[in-house]
RNA sequence: CGGGGUAUAGCGCAGUCUGGUAGCGCGCCAGCUUUGGGAGCUGGAUGUCGUGGGUUCGAAUCCCCCUACCCCGACCA
C-alpha cells in the first residue's frame, strides 16, 4: 500500500477524553473514530488489524472442527421470553420496535437464536456433536462504556455454540475449544492466562476466562505458587484460617473515635494492626437486612456473597435502612447490639478472631475487645466472602496466592441443558427416545483483542504490533525521494519485491514529508519492521533496517535483503 | 441509575467571573526557502460559541429548559 493512496490520519495531540493508552494510541494512529458513546468506526488502518485477528480466530476455529454460520443481529422478543432473559438480561439489552410495534432486541449474545436453529435443524444423535460459530457485531448497552473499543457497546465477537448428547461429549468439546483458544492467543503473540471463572449471566456449570495480562486490565486474576491453578479473583477461594479462634483476653469497651470512620483510621488511632478490625457491610437480600463482616484488611467479594442462600440478588442497604436496623449512620456500624434483629454473615477469617474492633452503632464510637459468644451471638453464617490477597495461603497446600491484572478476551462455558431445556431442543437417541441436548458456548472479543494487544505492547513512540496483528508487516521509507530519482526508483523496486514476497508493505511515497515525520508515523502506527532507502545507504550498497523494538539501525546488504527480512517476519 | 464535570474552527484549548468587533496552538490551502527524527517564513480558508427559550439597546458571557459527551460507583467478550 502506498500512503499517497491510503487514508493515513495520524495526529500528534492526545485526544482529551481518552484515558487508557490503547484508546489514546488507536485515536492518534487514526485506527478508530468515535460516533457515539461506546460506538466506533474502524478506519482502513484499524480494520486491517481487526481483520488479522479475525482471520486467525477463523482459521483456528475451522481447524478445531467448528462450522461458521451467520445469524441475525436483530432478534425477536418471543425467543428471549422462552428463556426468561427478556427481563433478566436487564438494561444491557437494547430493545427496539419495528413499524408494527413488534418488539426486538439487538443481539448481545446468541444462545436463544442458535438453540432455536438447533432445535429445528438437529433431529438425530447422528448429527451430534456439532459446533457452530459466527464472527459478528454484538450490542450491549453497557451502563458505562469506556476505554474505547476495550469496553464498547457495539463490538465484534466470535461466538461458538456446541451441541451434544451427553455431558462427557460436551466436556470433550470444551477441552477442544480450550485448546483452540490457547492456539489462537499464542498465534496472536499475546501474553495470556486461562483462569477458572464465574459463569455470570450466561449460566452453566464450568467456565474459564482467557485474560491478556496487562497492568491496566480491569480484572484481577489470582494464581497459586504451586500446582499452576489460576482463577478470577471473583472465584478464588481463600483458605480457611489455620488456627482456631483464640480465647478472649480483653473486656468489651467503648472507645471514642470522633472522626474515625474507616477501619484504617480506627486502627491507627488505637495503635492496632488493621487485621484486628472488622469491616461491616450492610446489604438487603431476599430475607431482609444482613450485616456482612470481613477483616479490616480484606475486601468483600460480592460474587461469593451472591451465592449464599437467602441473599440472592442482594443490594446495598440504604442509609435509612442502616439507621433503622442499627441505630447509627455508616462509619460507626457493627454487629453488636443492633436496634432490630439482623442476620450476620461472617467471613471465615472473622469467625476465627478474638478481641476485635467493630463500630459501636453510635456516632463517634467503636467497640474493642469484642468476642463471639460473649458479646454477641455466633454468626448466622460463616463463609468465604472476601477477595484473596497477594501472598496469603491458597487452599489445599497449593502454596500462596499471587494477584495479576488482566483483560478478558475469551470465555468458554459448559452450559449443560440450561437453554436446550428451556427451549425444548431435543434429538432422538439410538433407541428412538427424545433427549435434551447438552451445550457449550465459547466467546472471543475480537475487537477487544486489538486494544488489549496495544495495552500489552507499546512504548513512548506508539504501538508495537505483534507480527500477527500488524496492519502492515514492514514500512519502506525513502529519504529525499523528491530530489533523488535513484532513491525513488530503488524504493519502488524494493516495495515491489517485498510485496511479491507476500508481505503487507507500506510505502511512504508522500511528497514533501520530511524524515522525522515519516519515522514518527511509522512508530506511532506500530509497523514492526522498517527499511530506510537513502542516498547514503545506496552508495554503500545497503539498506538501513530497524525492528520496531530495537533502538538502533542495522545496515543490511541490498543483495539478499528481501529474503532475509521475509524470514525475519515469518519466524 | 446515582454523584461530579464539560460543550467555542477538523483536533487541543483560552475567552464566561466583570455582557460590547470570537481568539491561540496544531492541522488544512497557496507560494518561497528547507530536507536523516514531527521544518521556517509569508499569505489564506474555516465558527448557527451544543439545542431551545428568557433577561438586555446589546449575550459565547447572566437566567431557565433540553440534549450530547466525559469522569467516579453496581456489568462483561
XYZ file of C-alpha atoms (C1' of nucleotides) in Angstrom:
648
model
C 0.000 0.000 0.000
C 1.184 3.476 -0.896
C 0.483 6.081 1.767
C -0.411 8.518 -1.024
C -3.343 6.230 -1.874
C -4.157 5.298 1.722
C -6.040 7.211 4.375
C -3.316 7.692 6.971
C -4.696 10.036 9.608
C -2.250 10.321 12.479
C -2.319 13.168 14.987
C 0.274 14.475 17.407
C -2.038 15.519 20.192
C -3.655 13.049 22.543
C -7.447 13.322 22.473
C -8.779 14.803 25.693
C -11.295 12.120 26.591
C -9.125 9.044 26.051
C -7.971 7.667 29.372
C -6.254 4.388 28.598
C -3.167 4.026 26.461
C -4.739 1.758 23.844
C -7.573 4.217 23.249
C -5.157 7.155 23.028
C -2.900 5.348 20.582
C -5.746 3.996 18.457
C -7.141 7.523 18.125
C -3.747 9.098 17.473
C -2.822 6.427 14.960
C -6.171 7.000 13.273
C -7.465 3.442 13.694
C -10.863 4.246 15.161
C -13.239 7.193 15.268
C -15.987 7.646 17.821
C -19.523 8.064 16.539
C -21.333 7.967 19.899
C -20.618 6.677 23.409
C -19.145 3.200 23.022
C -19.751 3.163 19.248
C -16.789 3.396 16.872
C -15.921 3.391 13.185
C -12.850 1.401 12.174
C -10.701 3.274 9.666
C -8.917 1.424 6.846
C -5.813 1.203 9.052
C -7.678 -0.061 12.114
C -9.706 -2.506 10.084
C -6.535 -4.149 8.780
C -5.530 -5.037 12.350
C -9.052 -6.159 13.219
C -9.217 -8.388 10.146
C -5.909 -10.029 11.009
C -7.232 -11.013 14.419
C -10.446 -12.212 12.853
C -8.574 -14.330 10.303
C -6.560 -16.156 12.948
C -9.656 -16.782 15.048
C -11.496 -18.133 11.991
C -8.605 -20.365 10.921
C -8.251 -21.950 14.336
C -11.990 -22.401 14.792
C -12.145 -24.153 11.447
C -9.114 -26.242 12.340
C -10.860 -27.247 15.581
C -13.804 -28.520 13.556
C -16.317 -25.745 14.195
C -18.636 -24.651 11.366
C -19.049 -20.994 10.529
C -22.549 -19.596 10.040
C -24.085 -16.153 10.403
C -27.128 -15.341 12.485
C -29.197 -12.145 12.512
C -28.184 -9.357 14.836
C -31.837 -8.387 15.325
C -33.756 -10.916 17.404
C -37.450 -11.193 18.272
C -38.674 -10.775 21.827
C -40.567 -14.088 21.817
C -37.330 -16.048 21.651
C -35.960 -14.246 24.678
C -39.197 -14.831 26.587
C -38.650 -18.579 26.205
C -35.557 -18.381 28.406
C -36.952 -15.507 30.505
C -33.940 -13.435 29.587
C -36.002 -10.596 28.017
C -36.450 -9.354 31.575
C -33.404 -10.904 33.260
C -30.783 -9.553 30.890
C -31.721 -6.108 32.118
C -30.750 -2.735 30.756
C -27.890 -4.139 28.716
C -30.395 -5.486 26.234
C -31.045 -2.850 23.573
C -34.746 -3.183 22.847
C -36.203 -1.846 19.611
C -39.575 -1.791 17.869
C -40.425 -2.213 14.230
C -43.146 -0.294 12.347
C -45.814 -2.720 13.502
C -44.762 -2.197 17.117
C -43.209 -5.661 17.122
C -40.538 -5.950 19.783
C -36.961 -6.930 19.027
C -33.537 -6.597 20.542
C -30.129 -6.083 19.039
C -28.342 -9.317 19.910
C -25.936 -9.072 22.838
C -25.268 -12.829 22.512
C -26.906 -15.654 20.559
C -27.817 -18.582 22.830
C -31.514 -18.185 22.038
C -31.089 -17.892 18.280
C -28.666 -20.805 18.000
C -30.796 -23.018 20.233
C -33.793 -22.228 18.055
C -31.684 -23.012 14.996
C -30.506 -26.285 16.558
C -33.964 -27.477 17.593
C -35.111 -27.006 14.014
C -32.055 -28.413 12.269
C -30.955 -31.225 14.545
C -33.189 -34.320 14.711
C -30.878 -37.223 15.361
C -27.992 -38.106 17.657
C -26.145 -38.968 14.460
C -25.859 -35.221 13.747
C -24.015 -34.706 17.043
C -21.666 -33.458 18.237
C -21.630 -30.253 16.246
C -20.183 -26.809 16.872
C -21.468 -23.670 15.084
C -19.752 -20.312 15.268
C -20.013 -16.828 13.834
C -17.997 -13.628 13.870
C -20.458 -10.834 14.254
C -21.253 -7.435 15.673
C -22.883 -7.506 19.089
C -24.514 -4.707 21.023
C -24.635 -4.497 24.796
C -25.969 -1.287 26.247
C -23.257 -1.094 28.894
C -24.002 1.079 31.886
C -20.696 2.766 31.386
C -18.886 2.243 28.128
C -15.263 3.372 28.370
C -11.718 2.786 27.248
C -12.520 2.972 23.530
C -13.102 -0.393 21.862
C -11.926 -2.177 25.005
C -15.350 -1.759 26.572
C -17.540 -0.569 23.757
C -21.294 -1.046 23.438
C -21.003 -2.228 19.856
C -18.191 -4.729 19.382
C -17.067 -7.609 17.208
C -17.317 -11.030 18.780
C -16.669 -14.591 17.766
C -19.306 -16.750 19.416
C -19.486 -20.518 19.112
C -22.100 -22.974 20.381
C -21.725 -26.736 20.551
C -24.406 -29.441 20.882
C -24.042 -32.870 22.449
C -25.961 -35.910 23.539
C -24.270 -36.182 26.923
C -22.049 -34.419 29.419
C -18.895 -36.328 28.559
C -19.116 -35.282 24.941
C -19.733 -31.662 25.994
C -16.667 -31.783 28.218
C -14.513 -33.148 25.377
C -15.546 -30.276 23.136
C -14.972 -27.837 25.976
C -11.400 -29.084 26.168
C -11.105 -28.907 22.381
C -12.166 -25.251 22.452
C -9.890 -24.536 25.401
C -7.004 -25.884 23.329
C -8.090 -23.916 20.242
C -8.210 -20.726 22.319
C -4.729 -21.430 23.607
C -3.529 -21.748 19.998
C -5.339 -18.558 18.969
C -3.844 -16.358 21.682
C -0.423 -17.929 21.202
C -0.538 -17.231 17.459
C -1.663 -13.669 18.112
C 1.579 -13.187 20.030
C -0.083 -12.222 23.301
C 0.937 -12.988 26.860
C -2.201 -14.537 28.322
C -3.525 -16.810 31.014
C -6.579 -19.058 31.256
C -8.330 -18.831 34.612
C -11.286 -20.545 36.271
C -14.234 -18.170 36.212
C -17.706 -17.397 37.417
C -20.438 -18.098 34.875
C -22.330 -14.803 35.358
C -25.403 -14.040 33.270
C -24.715 -16.741 30.678
C -25.048 -19.524 33.248
C -23.961 -23.149 33.218
C -21.597 -25.344 35.156
C -17.930 -24.921 34.258
C -16.134 -21.957 32.815
C -12.730 -20.475 32.065
C -11.758 -16.975 31.038
C -8.744 -16.114 28.890
C -7.014 -12.940 30.011
C -4.409 -10.876 28.247
C -2.026 -9.864 31.008
C -1.674 -6.091 31.339
C -1.311 -3.832 34.357
C -4.134 -1.680 33.054
C -6.542 -4.654 32.966
C -9.915 -4.230 34.634
C -9.964 -7.749 36.074
C -7.915 -9.166 38.906
C -6.790 -12.746 38.473
C -5.318 -14.928 41.186
C -2.890 -17.768 40.679
C -1.212 -20.186 43.041
C 2.527 -20.570 43.513
C 2.183 -24.376 43.432
C 0.058 -26.521 41.182
C -0.472 -23.894 38.482
C -4.093 -23.124 39.380
C -5.483 -19.740 38.305
C -8.875 -18.143 38.846
C -10.644 -14.858 38.548
C -10.474 -13.134 41.941
C -14.266 -13.318 41.953
C -13.875 -17.077 42.325
C -10.502 -17.660 44.034
C -11.076 -19.374 47.348
C -9.437 -18.059 50.492
C -8.015 -20.862 52.637
C -9.790 -21.408 55.941
C -7.871 -19.928 58.909
C -5.153 -22.320 60.010
C -5.513 -21.808 63.735
C -8.683 -21.970 65.858
C -10.212 -18.910 67.494
C -8.092 -17.756 70.476
C -9.655 -17.285 73.893
C -10.760 -13.735 74.830
C -8.222 -11.693 76.775
C -9.791 -8.231 76.697
C -13.037 -6.989 78.129
C -15.591 -5.242 75.926
C -15.201 -1.469 75.963
C -16.435 1.570 74.066
C -13.716 3.780 72.635
C -14.203 7.296 71.331
C -13.451 7.594 67.611
C -14.933 11.028 66.943
C -13.882 11.396 63.319
C -12.505 7.940 62.556
C -14.909 6.150 60.218
C -12.771 3.767 58.200
C -11.017 0.711 59.602
C -7.694 2.284 58.641
C -8.378 5.406 60.693
C -9.653 3.454 63.690
C -6.683 1.060 63.646
C -4.266 3.963 63.543
C -5.983 5.787 66.410
C -5.974 2.672 68.602
C -2.471 1.622 67.602
C -3.730 -1.783 66.458
C -2.947 -3.657 63.250
C -5.623 -3.299 60.565
C -6.199 -7.059 60.777
C -7.663 -6.656 64.279
C -10.525 -4.521 63.000
C -13.703 -5.781 61.338
C -15.493 -4.093 58.438
C -19.312 -4.150 58.416
C -21.049 -4.183 55.025
C -24.843 -3.720 55.110
C -26.935 -5.354 52.389
C -30.570 -6.270 51.867
C -31.311 -9.716 50.472
C -34.412 -11.812 49.942
C -34.716 -12.371 53.682
C -34.077 -8.835 54.829
C -31.252 -6.878 56.381
C -27.890 -8.589 56.581
C -24.588 -7.425 58.011
C -21.551 -8.928 56.264
C -18.296 -8.916 58.232
C -14.799 -9.100 56.800
C -11.473 -8.235 58.371
C -10.392 -4.589 58.087
C -7.597 -5.501 55.684
C -9.891 -7.547 53.410
C -12.369 -6.694 50.634
C -15.905 -8.067 50.381
C -16.399 -10.291 47.319
C -19.897 -9.641 46.025
C -19.890 -12.621 43.654
C -19.202 -15.019 46.514
C -21.819 -13.242 48.579
C -24.454 -13.718 45.878
C -24.073 -17.476 46.172
C -25.039 -17.569 49.839
C -28.523 -18.983 50.398
C -31.136 -16.370 51.184
C -29.188 -13.443 49.770
C -29.977 -13.935 46.096
C -29.886 -10.674 44.205
C -28.904 -8.561 47.170
C -28.406 -4.826 47.057
C -26.552 -2.360 49.228
C -28.662 -1.137 52.141
C -29.748 2.477 52.035
C -28.643 4.842 54.747
C -32.204 4.948 56.121
C -32.305 1.144 56.405
C -28.960 1.166 58.193
C -30.127 3.729 60.751
C -33.393 1.822 61.179
C -31.729 -1.511 61.963
C -28.547 -0.460 63.716
C -29.306 2.982 65.133
C -26.278 4.628 63.599
C -25.096 6.068 60.320
C -22.452 4.290 58.227
C -18.935 4.684 59.588
C -19.779 3.513 63.068
C -21.905 0.436 62.453
C -21.262 -3.038 63.804
C -22.885 -6.347 64.709
C -23.061 -5.772 68.495
C -26.491 -4.897 69.926
C -28.440 -3.885 66.823
C -31.713 -1.988 67.267
C -33.670 -4.536 65.244
C -32.966 -8.204 64.645
C -30.462 -8.701 61.845
C -28.629 -11.662 60.451
C -24.850 -11.739 60.395
C -22.625 -13.337 57.763
C -19.010 -13.572 58.895
C -16.078 -14.319 56.670
C -14.195 -17.388 57.890
C -11.291 -15.227 58.982
C -13.589 -13.029 61.074
C -15.224 -16.034 62.719
C -11.761 -17.063 63.952
C -10.988 -13.687 65.551
C -10.935 -12.723 69.221
C -10.612 -9.272 70.844
C -11.556 -7.415 67.673
C -12.781 -3.904 66.910
C -16.165 -3.025 65.363
C -18.374 0.060 65.077
C -20.438 0.682 68.219
C -23.676 1.644 66.403
C -23.253 5.052 67.972
C -21.800 8.016 66.118
C -18.226 8.696 67.223
C -17.652 5.351 68.938
C -16.232 1.909 68.213
C -16.076 -1.153 70.450
C -12.840 -3.007 71.128
C -12.231 -6.310 72.871
C -15.252 -7.775 71.078
C -15.608 -11.568 71.323
C -18.005 -14.025 69.698
C -20.392 -15.843 72.041
C -19.699 -13.445 74.906
C -20.522 -10.005 73.454
C -22.674 -11.047 70.520
C -24.178 -14.306 69.256
C -22.170 -16.583 66.976
C -22.626 -15.527 63.336
C -25.648 -16.932 61.467
C -23.471 -17.887 58.526
C -19.720 -18.411 58.302
C -18.418 -18.493 54.741
C -15.709 -17.368 52.358
C -16.986 -13.937 51.292
C -13.826 -11.954 50.613
C -11.212 -11.465 47.908
C -7.938 -13.279 48.369
C -4.916 -11.044 48.827
C -1.383 -11.235 47.450
C 0.806 -13.662 49.387
C -1.823 -15.391 51.525
C -2.026 -19.202 51.626
C -4.060 -20.904 48.921
C -6.326 -23.861 49.787
C -5.180 -27.499 49.636
C -1.483 -26.804 50.020
C -1.245 -25.030 46.674
C 1.268 -22.550 48.047
C 0.329 -18.876 48.134
C -1.922 -16.648 46.032
C -0.472 -14.061 43.666
C -2.592 -11.391 42.008
C -2.184 -10.021 38.470
C -4.264 -7.738 36.248
C -5.843 -8.991 33.056
C -8.143 -8.044 30.178
C -10.764 -10.695 29.490
C -10.626 -11.563 25.789
C -12.150 -15.030 25.773
C -14.591 -17.066 27.807
C -15.600 -20.718 27.493
C -18.662 -22.191 29.232
C -20.204 -25.579 29.754
C -23.846 -24.581 29.523
C -25.310 -28.020 30.133
C -29.035 -28.172 29.399
C -29.958 -24.674 30.558
C -31.012 -23.345 27.150
C -31.871 -26.636 25.467
C -34.236 -27.440 28.343
C -35.926 -24.032 28.329
C -36.405 -24.093 24.565
C -37.040 -27.784 24.045
C -34.023 -28.583 21.879
C -34.077 -32.361 21.587
C -32.807 -35.123 19.320
C -33.716 -38.791 19.113
C -31.133 -41.167 20.554
C -30.291 -44.640 19.236
C -33.345 -46.040 21.000
C -35.640 -43.544 19.338
C -36.097 -41.661 22.582
C -36.154 -37.841 22.672
C -33.220 -36.426 24.633
C -32.462 -32.831 25.562
C -29.111 -31.748 24.191
C -26.143 -30.517 26.192
C -24.495 -27.298 25.067
C -21.252 -25.431 25.362
C -20.604 -21.828 24.375
C -17.349 -20.088 23.600
C -16.753 -16.356 23.082
C -13.848 -14.239 21.919
C -13.874 -10.434 21.959
C -12.285 -9.840 18.562
C -12.309 -6.034 18.667
C -11.224 -6.033 22.312
C -8.167 -8.111 21.391
C -6.889 -5.275 19.193
C -6.992 -2.888 22.161
C -5.603 -5.484 24.569
C -2.658 -6.151 22.256
C -1.811 -2.442 22.393
C -2.138 -2.301 26.178
C 0.434 -5.058 26.324
C 2.711 -3.787 23.519
C 3.522 -0.082 23.295
C 6.194 2.461 24.145
C 6.513 6.241 24.295
C 6.533 6.493 20.490
C 3.374 4.434 19.960
C 2.077 0.970 19.215
C 4.365 -2.066 18.815
C 2.256 -4.644 16.989
C 2.818 -8.330 17.445
C 3.722 -9.636 13.976
C 0.401 -11.462 13.604
C -1.824 -8.410 14.158
C 0.234 -5.673 12.485
C -1.756 -3.823 9.793
C 1.443 -3.844 7.724
C 4.496 -6.021 8.214
C 7.065 -3.551 7.002
C 7.361 0.115 6.059
C 9.597 1.317 3.232
C 10.775 4.880 3.903
C 12.602 6.632 1.030
C 14.620 9.610 2.245
C 14.947 12.543 -0.112
C 12.916 10.907 -2.850
C 11.722 14.329 -4.003
C 15.289 15.184 -5.045
C 16.694 11.819 -5.968
C 15.492 9.778 -8.901
C 17.816 6.992 -7.725
C 16.227 6.784 -4.256
C 12.749 6.899 -5.736
C 13.480 4.048 -8.133
C 15.239 1.939 -5.507
C 12.309 2.345 -3.093
C 9.779 1.439 -5.787
C 11.779 -1.653 -6.654
C 12.085 -2.740 -3.023
C 8.369 -2.130 -2.480
C 7.543 -4.318 -5.472
C 9.869 -7.100 -4.332
C 8.604 -7.163 -0.748
C 5.010 -7.162 -1.988
C 5.833 -10.006 -4.388
C 7.273 -11.917 -1.415
C 3.764 -11.879 0.060
C 4.288 -9.212 2.720
C 1.942 -6.369 3.639
C 4.133 -3.400 2.783
C 3.551 0.304 3.401
C 5.493 2.653 1.123
C 5.811 6.224 2.362
C 5.596 7.952 -1.003
C 4.128 11.187 0.324
C 5.541 14.334 -1.295
C 7.486 16.766 0.835
C 7.286 14.776 4.041
C 10.483 15.042 5.998
C 12.266 12.053 7.540
C 11.288 12.881 11.129
C 7.615 12.826 10.265
C 7.977 9.505 8.396
C 9.707 7.878 11.355
C 7.219 9.277 13.837
C 4.231 7.998 11.824
C 5.713 4.538 11.307
C 6.458 4.222 15.017
C 3.078 5.563 16.111
C 1.122 3.142 13.956
C 3.415 0.369 15.153
C 4.701 -1.234 11.937
C 7.070 -3.906 13.321
C 9.790 -3.522 10.663
C 11.062 -0.609 8.645
C 13.617 -0.152 5.953
C 15.089 3.220 5.005
C 16.226 3.782 1.421
C 18.575 6.777 1.121
C 21.487 8.089 -0.912
C 23.863 7.217 1.914
C 22.896 3.566 2.006
C 22.654 3.165 -1.755
C 26.238 4.417 -2.123
C 27.314 1.633 0.231
C 25.017 -0.957 -1.344
C 22.953 -1.131 1.870
C 19.515 -0.573 3.346
C 19.020 0.685 6.861
C 16.806 -1.808 8.681
C 15.239 -1.364 12.084
C 12.906 -3.519 14.124
C 10.222 -1.511 15.949
C 11.526 -2.913 19.226
C 15.182 -2.014 18.514
C 16.881 1.221 19.475
C 19.270 1.497 16.535
C 19.563 0.797 12.799
C 21.270 -2.219 11.294
C 22.929 -1.862 7.913
C 21.911 -4.720 5.620
C 23.319 -5.505 2.148
C 20.772 -4.790 -0.578
C 21.667 -8.149 -2.063
C 19.549 -10.782 -0.312
C 17.690 -8.272 1.875
C 14.184 -9.300 0.774
C 14.851 -12.959 1.569
C 16.392 -12.101 4.887
C 13.611 -9.784 6.072
C 10.895 -12.145 4.848
C 12.397 -14.873 7.042
C 12.578 -12.445 9.989
C 8.903 -11.655 9.623
C 7.770 -15.225 9.087
C 9.643 -16.733 12.030
C -29.490 4.931 37.533
C -26.895 7.946 41.491
C -22.820 11.607 42.198
C -19.276 15.168 39.739
C -17.922 17.796 35.280
C -17.698 19.533 30.112
C -19.847 21.555 25.465
C -16.251 27.851 21.496
C -12.777 26.176 13.932
C -11.051 19.259 11.900
C -8.020 18.382 16.920
C -6.201 20.568 21.731
C -7.665 24.840 24.366
C -8.285 30.405 26.049
C -12.219 33.945 26.358
C -17.511 33.373 30.587
C -16.274 35.663 36.979
C -16.813 41.727 35.423
C -22.270 41.453 28.784
C -19.875 45.450 23.793
C -15.736 43.632 16.745
C -14.656 35.483 18.660
C -9.026 34.292 19.725
C -4.302 30.978 20.354
C -1.521 26.369 19.099
C -1.708 22.141 15.901
C -3.820 20.663 11.403
C -5.699 22.371 6.383
C -4.838 25.507 1.457
C -1.150 28.614 -1.642
C 3.838 30.422 -2.521
C 9.048 30.623 -1.469
C 13.044 28.500 1.224
C 14.401 23.904 3.567
C 15.243 18.427 3.558
C 18.437 11.905 8.014
C 13.926 12.478 13.930
C 7.184 15.597 13.818
C 10.982 22.474 9.269
C 10.959 28.131 8.545
C 8.779 32.478 6.588
C 4.678 34.946 4.093
C -0.297 34.881 2.807
C -5.162 32.408 3.248
C -9.791 29.486 4.401
C -12.764 27.562 8.331
C -17.350 29.032 13.702
C -25.565 28.911 13.510
C -19.840 29.731 20.558
C -24.324 22.018 21.761
C -30.258 22.918 21.162
C -34.460 25.872 22.551
C -36.336 29.809 25.380
C -35.686 34.229 28.579
C -33.295 38.994 30.563
C -30.940 43.205 27.914
C -30.086 48.635 23.428
C -26.648 44.500 23.009
C -25.482 37.534 25.240
C -20.066 32.713 23.960
C -20.550 35.551 28.687
C -26.374 36.326 33.067
C -31.108 33.028 33.982
C -34.289 28.591 32.766
C -35.239 24.001 29.956
C -33.388 20.193 26.987
C -29.565 17.205 24.661
C -24.903 15.039 23.980
C -20.344 13.705 25.831
C -16.662 12.721 29.796
C -15.162 11.113 34.882
C -16.317 8.069 39.751
C -19.652 3.615 41.578
C -23.096 -1.822 40.570
C -21.724 -5.268 34.368
C -18.963 -8.303 30.600
C -16.027 -10.523 25.114
